[in-house]
Short mmCIF file of C-alpha atoms and ligand atoms in Angstrom, two decimals:
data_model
loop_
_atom_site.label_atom_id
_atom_site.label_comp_id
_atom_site.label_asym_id
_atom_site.label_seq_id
_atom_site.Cartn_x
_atom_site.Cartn_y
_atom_site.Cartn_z
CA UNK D 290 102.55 9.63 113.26
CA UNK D 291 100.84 9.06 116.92
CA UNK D 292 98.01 10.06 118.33
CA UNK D 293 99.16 11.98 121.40
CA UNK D 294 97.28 15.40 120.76
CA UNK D 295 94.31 15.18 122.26
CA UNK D 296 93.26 18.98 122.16
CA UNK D 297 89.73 19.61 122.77
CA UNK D 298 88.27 23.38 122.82
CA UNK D 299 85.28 24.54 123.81
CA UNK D 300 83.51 28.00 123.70
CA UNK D 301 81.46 29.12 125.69
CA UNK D 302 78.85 31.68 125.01
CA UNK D 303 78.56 34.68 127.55
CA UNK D 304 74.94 36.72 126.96
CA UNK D 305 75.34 40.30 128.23
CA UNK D 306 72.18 40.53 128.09
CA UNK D 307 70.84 38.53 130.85
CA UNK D 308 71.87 39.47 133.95
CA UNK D 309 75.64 39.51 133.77
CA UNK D 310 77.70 36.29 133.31
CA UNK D 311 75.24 33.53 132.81
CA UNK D 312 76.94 29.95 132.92
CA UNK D 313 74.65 29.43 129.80
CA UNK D 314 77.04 26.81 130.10
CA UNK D 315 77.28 28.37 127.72
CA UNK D 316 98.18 34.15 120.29
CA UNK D 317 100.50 31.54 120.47
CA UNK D 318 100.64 28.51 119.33
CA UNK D 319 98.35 25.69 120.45
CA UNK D 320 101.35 23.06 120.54
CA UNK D 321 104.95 23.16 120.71
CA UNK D 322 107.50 20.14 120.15
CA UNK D 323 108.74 18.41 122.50
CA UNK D 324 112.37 16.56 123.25
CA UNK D 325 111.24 13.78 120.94
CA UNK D 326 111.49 15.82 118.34
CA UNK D 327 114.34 16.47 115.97
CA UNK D 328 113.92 20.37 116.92
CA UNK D 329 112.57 20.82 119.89
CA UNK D 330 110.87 23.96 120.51
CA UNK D 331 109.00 24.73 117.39
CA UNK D 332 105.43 25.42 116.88
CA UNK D 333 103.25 22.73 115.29
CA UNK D 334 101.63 23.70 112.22
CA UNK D 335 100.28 21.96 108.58
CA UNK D 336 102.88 21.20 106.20
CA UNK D 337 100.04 21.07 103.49
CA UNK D 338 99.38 24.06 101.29
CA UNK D 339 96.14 24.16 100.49
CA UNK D 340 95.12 22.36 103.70
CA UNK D 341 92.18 19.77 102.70
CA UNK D 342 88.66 19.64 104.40
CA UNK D 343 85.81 17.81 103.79
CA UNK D 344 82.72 18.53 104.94
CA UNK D 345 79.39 16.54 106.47
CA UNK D 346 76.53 15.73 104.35
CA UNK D 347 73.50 16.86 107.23
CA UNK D 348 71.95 19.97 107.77
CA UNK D 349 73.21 22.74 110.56
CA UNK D 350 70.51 23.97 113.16
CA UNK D 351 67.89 25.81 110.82
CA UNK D 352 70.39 25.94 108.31
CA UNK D 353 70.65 23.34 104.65
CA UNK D 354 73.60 21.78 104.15
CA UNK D 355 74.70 23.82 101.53
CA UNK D 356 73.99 27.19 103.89
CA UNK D 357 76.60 25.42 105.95
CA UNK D 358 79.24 24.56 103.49
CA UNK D 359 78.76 28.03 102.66
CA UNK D 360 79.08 29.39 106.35
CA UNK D 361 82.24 27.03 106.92
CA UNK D 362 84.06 28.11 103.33
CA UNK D 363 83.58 32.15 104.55
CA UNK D 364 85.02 30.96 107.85
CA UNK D 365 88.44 29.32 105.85
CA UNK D 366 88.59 32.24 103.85
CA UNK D 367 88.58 34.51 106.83
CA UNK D 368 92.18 33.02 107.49
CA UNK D 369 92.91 33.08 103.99
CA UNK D 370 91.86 36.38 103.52
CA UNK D 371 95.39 38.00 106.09
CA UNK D 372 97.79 39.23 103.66
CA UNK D 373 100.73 38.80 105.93
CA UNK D 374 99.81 35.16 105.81
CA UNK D 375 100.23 31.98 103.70
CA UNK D 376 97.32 30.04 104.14
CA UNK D 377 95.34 28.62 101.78
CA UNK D 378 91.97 25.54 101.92
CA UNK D 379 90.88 23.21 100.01
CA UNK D 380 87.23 21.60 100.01
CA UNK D 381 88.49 18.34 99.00
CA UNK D 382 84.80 16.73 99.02
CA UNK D 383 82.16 15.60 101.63
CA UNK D 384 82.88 12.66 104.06
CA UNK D 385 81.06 9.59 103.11
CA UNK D 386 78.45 9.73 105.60
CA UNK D 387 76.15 11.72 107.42
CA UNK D 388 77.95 11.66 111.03
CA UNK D 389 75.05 11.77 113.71
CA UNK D 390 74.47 11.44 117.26
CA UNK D 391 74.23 7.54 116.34
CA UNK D 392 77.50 7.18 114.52
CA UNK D 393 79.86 9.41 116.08
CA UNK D 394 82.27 6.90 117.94
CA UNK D 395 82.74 4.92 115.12
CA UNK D 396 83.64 7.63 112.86
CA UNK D 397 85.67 8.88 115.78
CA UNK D 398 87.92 5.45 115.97
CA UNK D 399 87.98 5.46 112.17
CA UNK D 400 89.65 9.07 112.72
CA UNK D 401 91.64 7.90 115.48
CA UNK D 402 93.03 5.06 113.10
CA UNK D 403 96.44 7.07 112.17
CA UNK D 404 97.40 4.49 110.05
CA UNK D 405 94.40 4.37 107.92
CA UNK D 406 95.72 7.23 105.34
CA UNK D 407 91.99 6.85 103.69
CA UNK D 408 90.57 8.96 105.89
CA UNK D 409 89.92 12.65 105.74
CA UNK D 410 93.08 15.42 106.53
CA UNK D 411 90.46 17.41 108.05
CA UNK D 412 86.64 16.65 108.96
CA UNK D 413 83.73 19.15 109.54
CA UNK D 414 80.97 17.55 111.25
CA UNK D 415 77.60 19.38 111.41
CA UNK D 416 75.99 18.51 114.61
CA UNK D 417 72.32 19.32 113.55
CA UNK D 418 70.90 19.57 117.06
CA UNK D 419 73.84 19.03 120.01
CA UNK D 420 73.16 15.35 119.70
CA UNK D 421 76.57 14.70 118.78
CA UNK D 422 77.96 17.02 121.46
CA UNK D 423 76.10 15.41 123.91
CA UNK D 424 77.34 12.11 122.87
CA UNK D 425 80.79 12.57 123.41
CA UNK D 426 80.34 13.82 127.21
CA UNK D 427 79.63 17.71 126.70
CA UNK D 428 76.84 20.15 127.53
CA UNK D 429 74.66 20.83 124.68
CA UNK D 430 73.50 24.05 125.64
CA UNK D 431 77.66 25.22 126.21
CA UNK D 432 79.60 24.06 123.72
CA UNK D 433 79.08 25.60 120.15
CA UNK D 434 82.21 23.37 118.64
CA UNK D 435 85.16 21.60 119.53
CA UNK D 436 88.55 21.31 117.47
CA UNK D 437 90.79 18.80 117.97
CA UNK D 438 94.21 17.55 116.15
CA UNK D 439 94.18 13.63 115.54
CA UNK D 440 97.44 13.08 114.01
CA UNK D 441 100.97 14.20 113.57
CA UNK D 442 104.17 13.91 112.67
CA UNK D 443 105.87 14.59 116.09
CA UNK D 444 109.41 14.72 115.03
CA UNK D 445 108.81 17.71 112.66
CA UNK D 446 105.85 19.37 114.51
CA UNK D 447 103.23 18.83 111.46
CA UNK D 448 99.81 18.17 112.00
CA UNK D 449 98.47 15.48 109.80
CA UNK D 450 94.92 14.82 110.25
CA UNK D 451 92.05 16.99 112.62
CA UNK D 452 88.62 17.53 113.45
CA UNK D 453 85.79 20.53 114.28
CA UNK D 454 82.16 19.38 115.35
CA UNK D 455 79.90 22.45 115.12
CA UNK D 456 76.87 22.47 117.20
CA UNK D 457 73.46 23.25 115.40
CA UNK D 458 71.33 23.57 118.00
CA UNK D 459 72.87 27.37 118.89
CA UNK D 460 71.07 28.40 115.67
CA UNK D 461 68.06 25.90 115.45
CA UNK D 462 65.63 29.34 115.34
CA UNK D 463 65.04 28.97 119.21
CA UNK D 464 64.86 32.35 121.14
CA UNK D 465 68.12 33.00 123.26
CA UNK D 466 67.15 31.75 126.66
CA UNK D 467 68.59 30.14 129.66
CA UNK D 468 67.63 26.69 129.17
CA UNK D 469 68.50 27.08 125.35
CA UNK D 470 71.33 29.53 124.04
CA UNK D 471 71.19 30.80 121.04
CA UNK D 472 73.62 32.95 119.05
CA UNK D 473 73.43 35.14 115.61
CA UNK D 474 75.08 34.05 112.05
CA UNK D 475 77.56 36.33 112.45
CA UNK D 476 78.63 34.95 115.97
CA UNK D 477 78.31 31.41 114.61
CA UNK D 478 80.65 31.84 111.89
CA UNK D 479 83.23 33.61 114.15
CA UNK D 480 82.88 30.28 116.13
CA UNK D 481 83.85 28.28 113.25
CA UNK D 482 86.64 30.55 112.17
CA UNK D 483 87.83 30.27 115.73
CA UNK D 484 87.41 26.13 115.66
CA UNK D 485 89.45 26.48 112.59
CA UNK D 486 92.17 28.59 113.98
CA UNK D 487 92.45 25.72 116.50
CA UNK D 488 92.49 23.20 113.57
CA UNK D 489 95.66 25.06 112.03
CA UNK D 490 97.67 25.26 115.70
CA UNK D 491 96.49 28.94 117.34
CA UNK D 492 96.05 28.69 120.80
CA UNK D 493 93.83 30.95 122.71
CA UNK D 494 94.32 34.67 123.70
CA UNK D 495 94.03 36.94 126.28
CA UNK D 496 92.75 40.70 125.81
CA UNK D 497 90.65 42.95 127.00
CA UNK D 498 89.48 40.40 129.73
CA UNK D 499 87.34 42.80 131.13
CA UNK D 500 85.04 42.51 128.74
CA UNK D 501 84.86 38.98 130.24
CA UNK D 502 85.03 40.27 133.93
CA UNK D 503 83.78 43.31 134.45
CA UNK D 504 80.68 45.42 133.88
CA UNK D 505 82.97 47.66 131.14
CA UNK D 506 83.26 46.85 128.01
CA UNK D 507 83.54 49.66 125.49
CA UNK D 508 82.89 49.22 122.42
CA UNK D 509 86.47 49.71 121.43
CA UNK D 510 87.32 46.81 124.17
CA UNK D 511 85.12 44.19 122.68
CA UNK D 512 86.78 45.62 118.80
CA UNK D 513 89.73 44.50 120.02
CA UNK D 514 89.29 41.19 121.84
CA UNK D 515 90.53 38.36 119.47
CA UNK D 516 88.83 35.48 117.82
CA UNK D 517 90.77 32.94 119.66
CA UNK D 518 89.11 34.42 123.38
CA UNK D 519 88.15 31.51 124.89
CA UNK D 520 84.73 32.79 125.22
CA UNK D 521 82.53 33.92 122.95
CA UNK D 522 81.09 37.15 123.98
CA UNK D 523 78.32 38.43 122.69
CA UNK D 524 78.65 41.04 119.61
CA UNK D 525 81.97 39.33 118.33
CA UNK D 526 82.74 39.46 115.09
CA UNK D 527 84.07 36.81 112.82
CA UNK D 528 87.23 38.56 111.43
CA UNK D 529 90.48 38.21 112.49
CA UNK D 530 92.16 41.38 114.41
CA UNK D 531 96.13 42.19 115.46
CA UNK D 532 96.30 39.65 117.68
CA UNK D 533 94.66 36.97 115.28
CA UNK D 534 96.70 38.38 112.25
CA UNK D 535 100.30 38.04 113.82
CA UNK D 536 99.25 34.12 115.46
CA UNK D 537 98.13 33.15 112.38
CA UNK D 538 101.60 34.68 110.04
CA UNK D 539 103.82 33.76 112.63
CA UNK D 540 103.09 30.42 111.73
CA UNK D 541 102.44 30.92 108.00
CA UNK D 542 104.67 34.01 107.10
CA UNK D 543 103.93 35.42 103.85
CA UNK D 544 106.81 36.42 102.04
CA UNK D 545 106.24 40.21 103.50
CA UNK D 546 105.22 39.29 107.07
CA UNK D 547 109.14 39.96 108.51
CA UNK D 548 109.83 42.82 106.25
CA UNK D 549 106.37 44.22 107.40
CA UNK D 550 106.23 43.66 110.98
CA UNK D 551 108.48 44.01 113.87
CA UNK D 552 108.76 41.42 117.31
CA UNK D 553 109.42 42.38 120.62
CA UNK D 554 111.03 39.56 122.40
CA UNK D 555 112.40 39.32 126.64
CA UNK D 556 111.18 37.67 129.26
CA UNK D 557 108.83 37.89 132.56
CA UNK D 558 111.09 37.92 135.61
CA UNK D 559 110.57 38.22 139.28
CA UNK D 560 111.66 40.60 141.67
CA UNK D 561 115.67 39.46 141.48
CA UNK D 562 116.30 39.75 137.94
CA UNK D 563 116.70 36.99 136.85
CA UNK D 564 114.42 34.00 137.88
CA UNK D 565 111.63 33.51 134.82
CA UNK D 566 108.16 33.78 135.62
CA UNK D 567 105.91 31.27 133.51
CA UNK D 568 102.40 31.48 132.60
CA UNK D 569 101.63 35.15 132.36
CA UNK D 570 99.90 37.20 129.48
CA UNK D 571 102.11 40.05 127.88
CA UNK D 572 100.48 42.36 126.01
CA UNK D 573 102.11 44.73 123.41
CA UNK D 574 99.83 48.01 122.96
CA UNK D 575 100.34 50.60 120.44
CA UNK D 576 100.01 53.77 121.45
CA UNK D 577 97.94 55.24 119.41
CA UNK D 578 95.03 51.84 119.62
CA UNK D 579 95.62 50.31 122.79
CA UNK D 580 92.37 48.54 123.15
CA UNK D 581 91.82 47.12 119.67
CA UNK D 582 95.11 46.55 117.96
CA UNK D 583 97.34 44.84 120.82
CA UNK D 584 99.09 41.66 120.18
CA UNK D 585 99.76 39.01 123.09
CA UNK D 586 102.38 36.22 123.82
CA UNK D 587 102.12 33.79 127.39
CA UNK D 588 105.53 33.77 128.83
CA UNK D 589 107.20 30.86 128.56
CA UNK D 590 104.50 29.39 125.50
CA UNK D 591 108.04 27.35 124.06
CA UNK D 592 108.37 25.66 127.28
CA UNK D 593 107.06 22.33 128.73
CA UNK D 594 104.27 22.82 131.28
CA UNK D 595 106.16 19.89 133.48
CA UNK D 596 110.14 20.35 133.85
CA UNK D 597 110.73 21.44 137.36
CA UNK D 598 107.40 22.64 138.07
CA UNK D 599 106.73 21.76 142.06
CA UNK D 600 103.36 23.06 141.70
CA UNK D 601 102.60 20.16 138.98
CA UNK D 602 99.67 18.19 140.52
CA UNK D 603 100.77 15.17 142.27
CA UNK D 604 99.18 13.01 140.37
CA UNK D 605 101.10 14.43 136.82
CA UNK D 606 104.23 11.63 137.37
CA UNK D 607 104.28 12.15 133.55
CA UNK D 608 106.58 14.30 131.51
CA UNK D 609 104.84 16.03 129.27
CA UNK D 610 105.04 15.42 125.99
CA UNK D 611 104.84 18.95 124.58
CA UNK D 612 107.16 21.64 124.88
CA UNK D 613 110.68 22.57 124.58
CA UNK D 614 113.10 21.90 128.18
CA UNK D 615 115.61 24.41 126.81
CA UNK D 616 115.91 26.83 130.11
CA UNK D 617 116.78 29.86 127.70
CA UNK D 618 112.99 29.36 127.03
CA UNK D 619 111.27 29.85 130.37
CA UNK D 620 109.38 33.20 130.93
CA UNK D 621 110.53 34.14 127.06
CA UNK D 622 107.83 35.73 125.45
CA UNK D 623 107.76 36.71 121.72
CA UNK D 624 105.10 39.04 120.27
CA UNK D 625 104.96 39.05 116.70
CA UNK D 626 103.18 40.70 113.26
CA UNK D 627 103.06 44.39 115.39
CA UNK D 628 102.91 46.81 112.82
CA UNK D 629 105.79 50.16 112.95
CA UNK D 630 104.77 52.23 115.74
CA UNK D 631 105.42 52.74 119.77
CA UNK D 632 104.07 50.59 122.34
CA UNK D 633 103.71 49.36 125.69
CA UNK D 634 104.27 46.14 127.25
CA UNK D 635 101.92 45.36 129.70
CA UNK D 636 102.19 41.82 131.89
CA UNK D 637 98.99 40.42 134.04
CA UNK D 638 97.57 37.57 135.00
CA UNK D 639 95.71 34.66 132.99
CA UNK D 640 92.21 34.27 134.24
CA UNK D 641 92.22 32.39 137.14
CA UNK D 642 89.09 31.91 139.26
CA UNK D 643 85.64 31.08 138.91
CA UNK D 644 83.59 28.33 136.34
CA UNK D 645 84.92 30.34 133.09
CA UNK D 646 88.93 30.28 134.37
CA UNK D 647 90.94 29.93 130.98
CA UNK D 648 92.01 26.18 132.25
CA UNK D 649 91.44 23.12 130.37
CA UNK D 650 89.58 23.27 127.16
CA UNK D 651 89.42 27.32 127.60
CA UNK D 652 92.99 27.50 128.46
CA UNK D 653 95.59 30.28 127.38
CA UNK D 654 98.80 28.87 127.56
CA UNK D 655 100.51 25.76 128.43
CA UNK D 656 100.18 25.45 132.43
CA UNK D 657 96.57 26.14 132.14
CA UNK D 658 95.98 23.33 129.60
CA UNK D 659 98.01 20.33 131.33
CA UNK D 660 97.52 21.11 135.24
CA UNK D 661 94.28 23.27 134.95
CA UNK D 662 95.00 26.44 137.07
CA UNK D 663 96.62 29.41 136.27
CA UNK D 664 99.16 31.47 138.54
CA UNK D 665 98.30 34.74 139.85
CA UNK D 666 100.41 37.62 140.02
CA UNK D 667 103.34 36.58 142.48
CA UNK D 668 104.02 40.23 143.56
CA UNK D 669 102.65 43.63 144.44
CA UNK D 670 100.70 44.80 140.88
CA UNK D 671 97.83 42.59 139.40
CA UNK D 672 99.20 44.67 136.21
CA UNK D 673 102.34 45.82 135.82
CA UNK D 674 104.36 47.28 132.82
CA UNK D 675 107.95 46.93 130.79
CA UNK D 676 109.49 49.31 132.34
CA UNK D 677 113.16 50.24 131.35
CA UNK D 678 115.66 50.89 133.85
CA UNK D 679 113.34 48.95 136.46
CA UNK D 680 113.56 49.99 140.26
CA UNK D 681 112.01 48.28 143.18
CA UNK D 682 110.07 51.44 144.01
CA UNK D 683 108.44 52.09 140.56
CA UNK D 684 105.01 52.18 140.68
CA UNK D 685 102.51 49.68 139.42
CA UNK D 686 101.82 52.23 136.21
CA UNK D 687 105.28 53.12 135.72
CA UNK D 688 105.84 51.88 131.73
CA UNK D 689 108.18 52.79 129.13
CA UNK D 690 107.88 53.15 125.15
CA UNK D 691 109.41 50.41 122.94
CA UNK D 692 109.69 51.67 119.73
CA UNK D 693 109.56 48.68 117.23
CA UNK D 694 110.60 49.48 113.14
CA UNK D 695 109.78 47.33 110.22
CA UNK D 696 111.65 44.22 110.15
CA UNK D 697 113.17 44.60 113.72
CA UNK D 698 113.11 42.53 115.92
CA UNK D 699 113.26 44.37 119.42
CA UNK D 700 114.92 42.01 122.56
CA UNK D 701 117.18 44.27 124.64
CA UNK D 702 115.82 45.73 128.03
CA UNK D 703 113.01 44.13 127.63
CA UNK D 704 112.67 42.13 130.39
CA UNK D 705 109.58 42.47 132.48
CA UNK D 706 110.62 42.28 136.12
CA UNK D 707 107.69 41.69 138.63
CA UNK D 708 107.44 44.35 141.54
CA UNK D 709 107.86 43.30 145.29
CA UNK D 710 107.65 38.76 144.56
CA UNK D 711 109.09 37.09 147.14
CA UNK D 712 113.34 36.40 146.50
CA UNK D 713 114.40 33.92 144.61
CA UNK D 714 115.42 31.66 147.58
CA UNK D 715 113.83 32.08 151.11
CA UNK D 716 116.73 33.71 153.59
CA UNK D 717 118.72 31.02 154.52
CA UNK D 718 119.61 29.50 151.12
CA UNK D 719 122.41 31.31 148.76
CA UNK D 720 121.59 29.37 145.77
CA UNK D 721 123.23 29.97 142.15
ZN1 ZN U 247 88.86 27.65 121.51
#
């Protein structure tokens, strides 16, 4: 058991309604083993089944303390409630105090403590008015929650002990405004359900982004953008969709989830062929529902952020502790839980400019987590498509149809390779 996760998330809320993007400050899996471990490469996840909570003793905003327990068991049994999943909570109980603004760091270091096996698996804090937020360093009027893992078991990729603080004050009855954001229920709760599909090990996803970015955002868009967005835009719901659905089964398969579901599997490549591209979003689409039932993978989510990365900040001497340094793993993606039908694989950037880039405690993805930035498209197409037999002079549209059957697994010719990136070695190397 150590302490080295150290996973913070925070979600910011976007209001549509005010002018655009208003800095109210407002699929994968969230960690992979490292070399340490006896198997490398695997996704961390709880070994426990039911997974215990406990809950604080304090009110929520404007809501009791038993509105809240209430609010926080719908949110578990959100998770609980995807059938291609095995998943199940337990409210063990409530903590033993009321954690405030005034007592936070100690029950922090009491938390911290891995060796004190006292203390709670899993601890939801009710942060009646953003003191506690504030207190440990964040925005008040930005953060609705954070998540965090404590402890683990590092050799077999278990979590053992975590944390979510909910923030009160975003439904404390105040009128939406700059100077104090406010959100509905409804978009509370999908908060918590997203803290807690931090708590179990999903990482954030990427779809739809222009419902982030851009003026458009049909309603079919926003359907299909997952709980795990980084952001919390307004009109989200609080029920899990595709992409939510295969994270969470991949790493709690029901008994029917592989005999249910197909995979694609390949990698990102650039223009040669052959060299793996990391840190891109690949998104599979059906056909039929593009926008609202597509399922995402970042390429090369298995892999440490750090091995023979030159663009590594120069202060990150480090190895990094998470992630597999199997080469077979860079630029793989694998997109799970997509139910029988025909799709398309599309390949684009992770957001990458401005105060909302997915970096840091809104990252997608491994780079954008441990060096904060995220790579932009190396070649001609800010979106570009599987597309099988690939030619240097397809288009940026040109896709092809991957069929994908129940129980299949699809991974032949479907590599992604990136149109017109530079070679693989400038002109006057010949490298392997
Ligand atoms: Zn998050």
């Amino acid at each position: 058991m150590n302490m080295r996760i150290k996973a913070i998330c925070l979600v910011i809320f976007l209001s549509l309604s005010t002018a655009g993007i208003v800095p109210v400050q407002a699929g994968g899996p969230l960690y992979v083993t490292g070399p340490d471990s006896s198997h490398p490469g695997q996704p961390y996840r709880w070994s426990l089944n039911p997974i215990p909570y406990y809950t604080d003793l304090g009110s929520l905003g404007n809501q009791s303390n038993a509105q809240a327990n209430d609010l926080i068991s719908e949110a578990f049994q959100a998770w609980e409630g995807v059938n291609t999943a095995n998943i199940r909570f337990q409210n063990a109980g409530q903590l033993s105090y009321d954690v405030t603004a005034n007592n936070i760091f100690s029950f922090q270091n009491t938390l911290r403590n891995c060796g004190n096996t006292s203390q709670p698996a899993n601890a939801i804090v009710y942060d009646v008015d953003g003191g506690v937020i504030e207190a440990l360093g964040m925005d008040k009027n930005s953060t609705l929650g954070i998540s965090e893992a404590i402890c683990s078991n590092d050799d077999a990729g278990f979590y053992a002990r975590g944390w979510v603080v909910m923030n009160g004050r975003f439904i404390d009855g105040t009128p939406d405004s700059y100077s104090h954001a406010s959100v509905s229920i409804e978009e509370f709760k999908g908060v918590f359900v997203h803290e807690i599909g931090h708590l179990i090990g999903l990482d954030h996803a990427q779809i739809n982004l222009n419902c982030l970015t851009e003026s458009s955002c049909p309603a079919e868009d926003l359907a299909g953008v997952p709980l795990m967005f980084p952001i919390l835009l307004e009109g989200a719901g609080s029920v899990p969709i595709t992409d939510d659905i295969a994270a969470v089964s991949a790493l709690y398969p029901a008994l029917n989830f592989s005999s249910t579901t197909g995979r694609i599997q390949g990698r990102v490549v650039f223009s040669d062929g052959s060299t793996p591209a990391q840190g891109y979003n690949v998104i599979a689409r059906p056909i039929g529902d593009p926008r609202k039932k597509a399922v995402s993978c970042v390429s090369g989510f298995l892999f440490t952020a750090s091995a023979g990365n030159d663009l590594a900040p120069a202060w990150y001497d480090e190895e990094i502790f998470f992630g597999s340094q199997d080469p077979a793993l860079i630029g793989f993606y694998d997109i799970p839980g997509l139910p029988p039908g025909d799709y398309t694989i599309e390949v684009e950037a992770i957001y990458n400019t401005g105060e909302m880039a997915f970096i840091e405690g809104s990252a997608v993805g491994p780079i954008g987590y441990y060096f904060g930035f995220q790579y932009k498209m190396p070649g001609t197409c800010s979106l570009q498509y599987l597309n099988y037999p690939s030619s240097p002079s397809d288009s940026c549209s040109a896709k092809s149809v991957v069929t994908v059957g129940a129980g299949v697994t699809v991974n032949t010719n479907t590599d992604v390779i990136l149109l017109g990136t530079p070679p693989r070695y400038d002109a006057w190397e010949d490298g392997p």
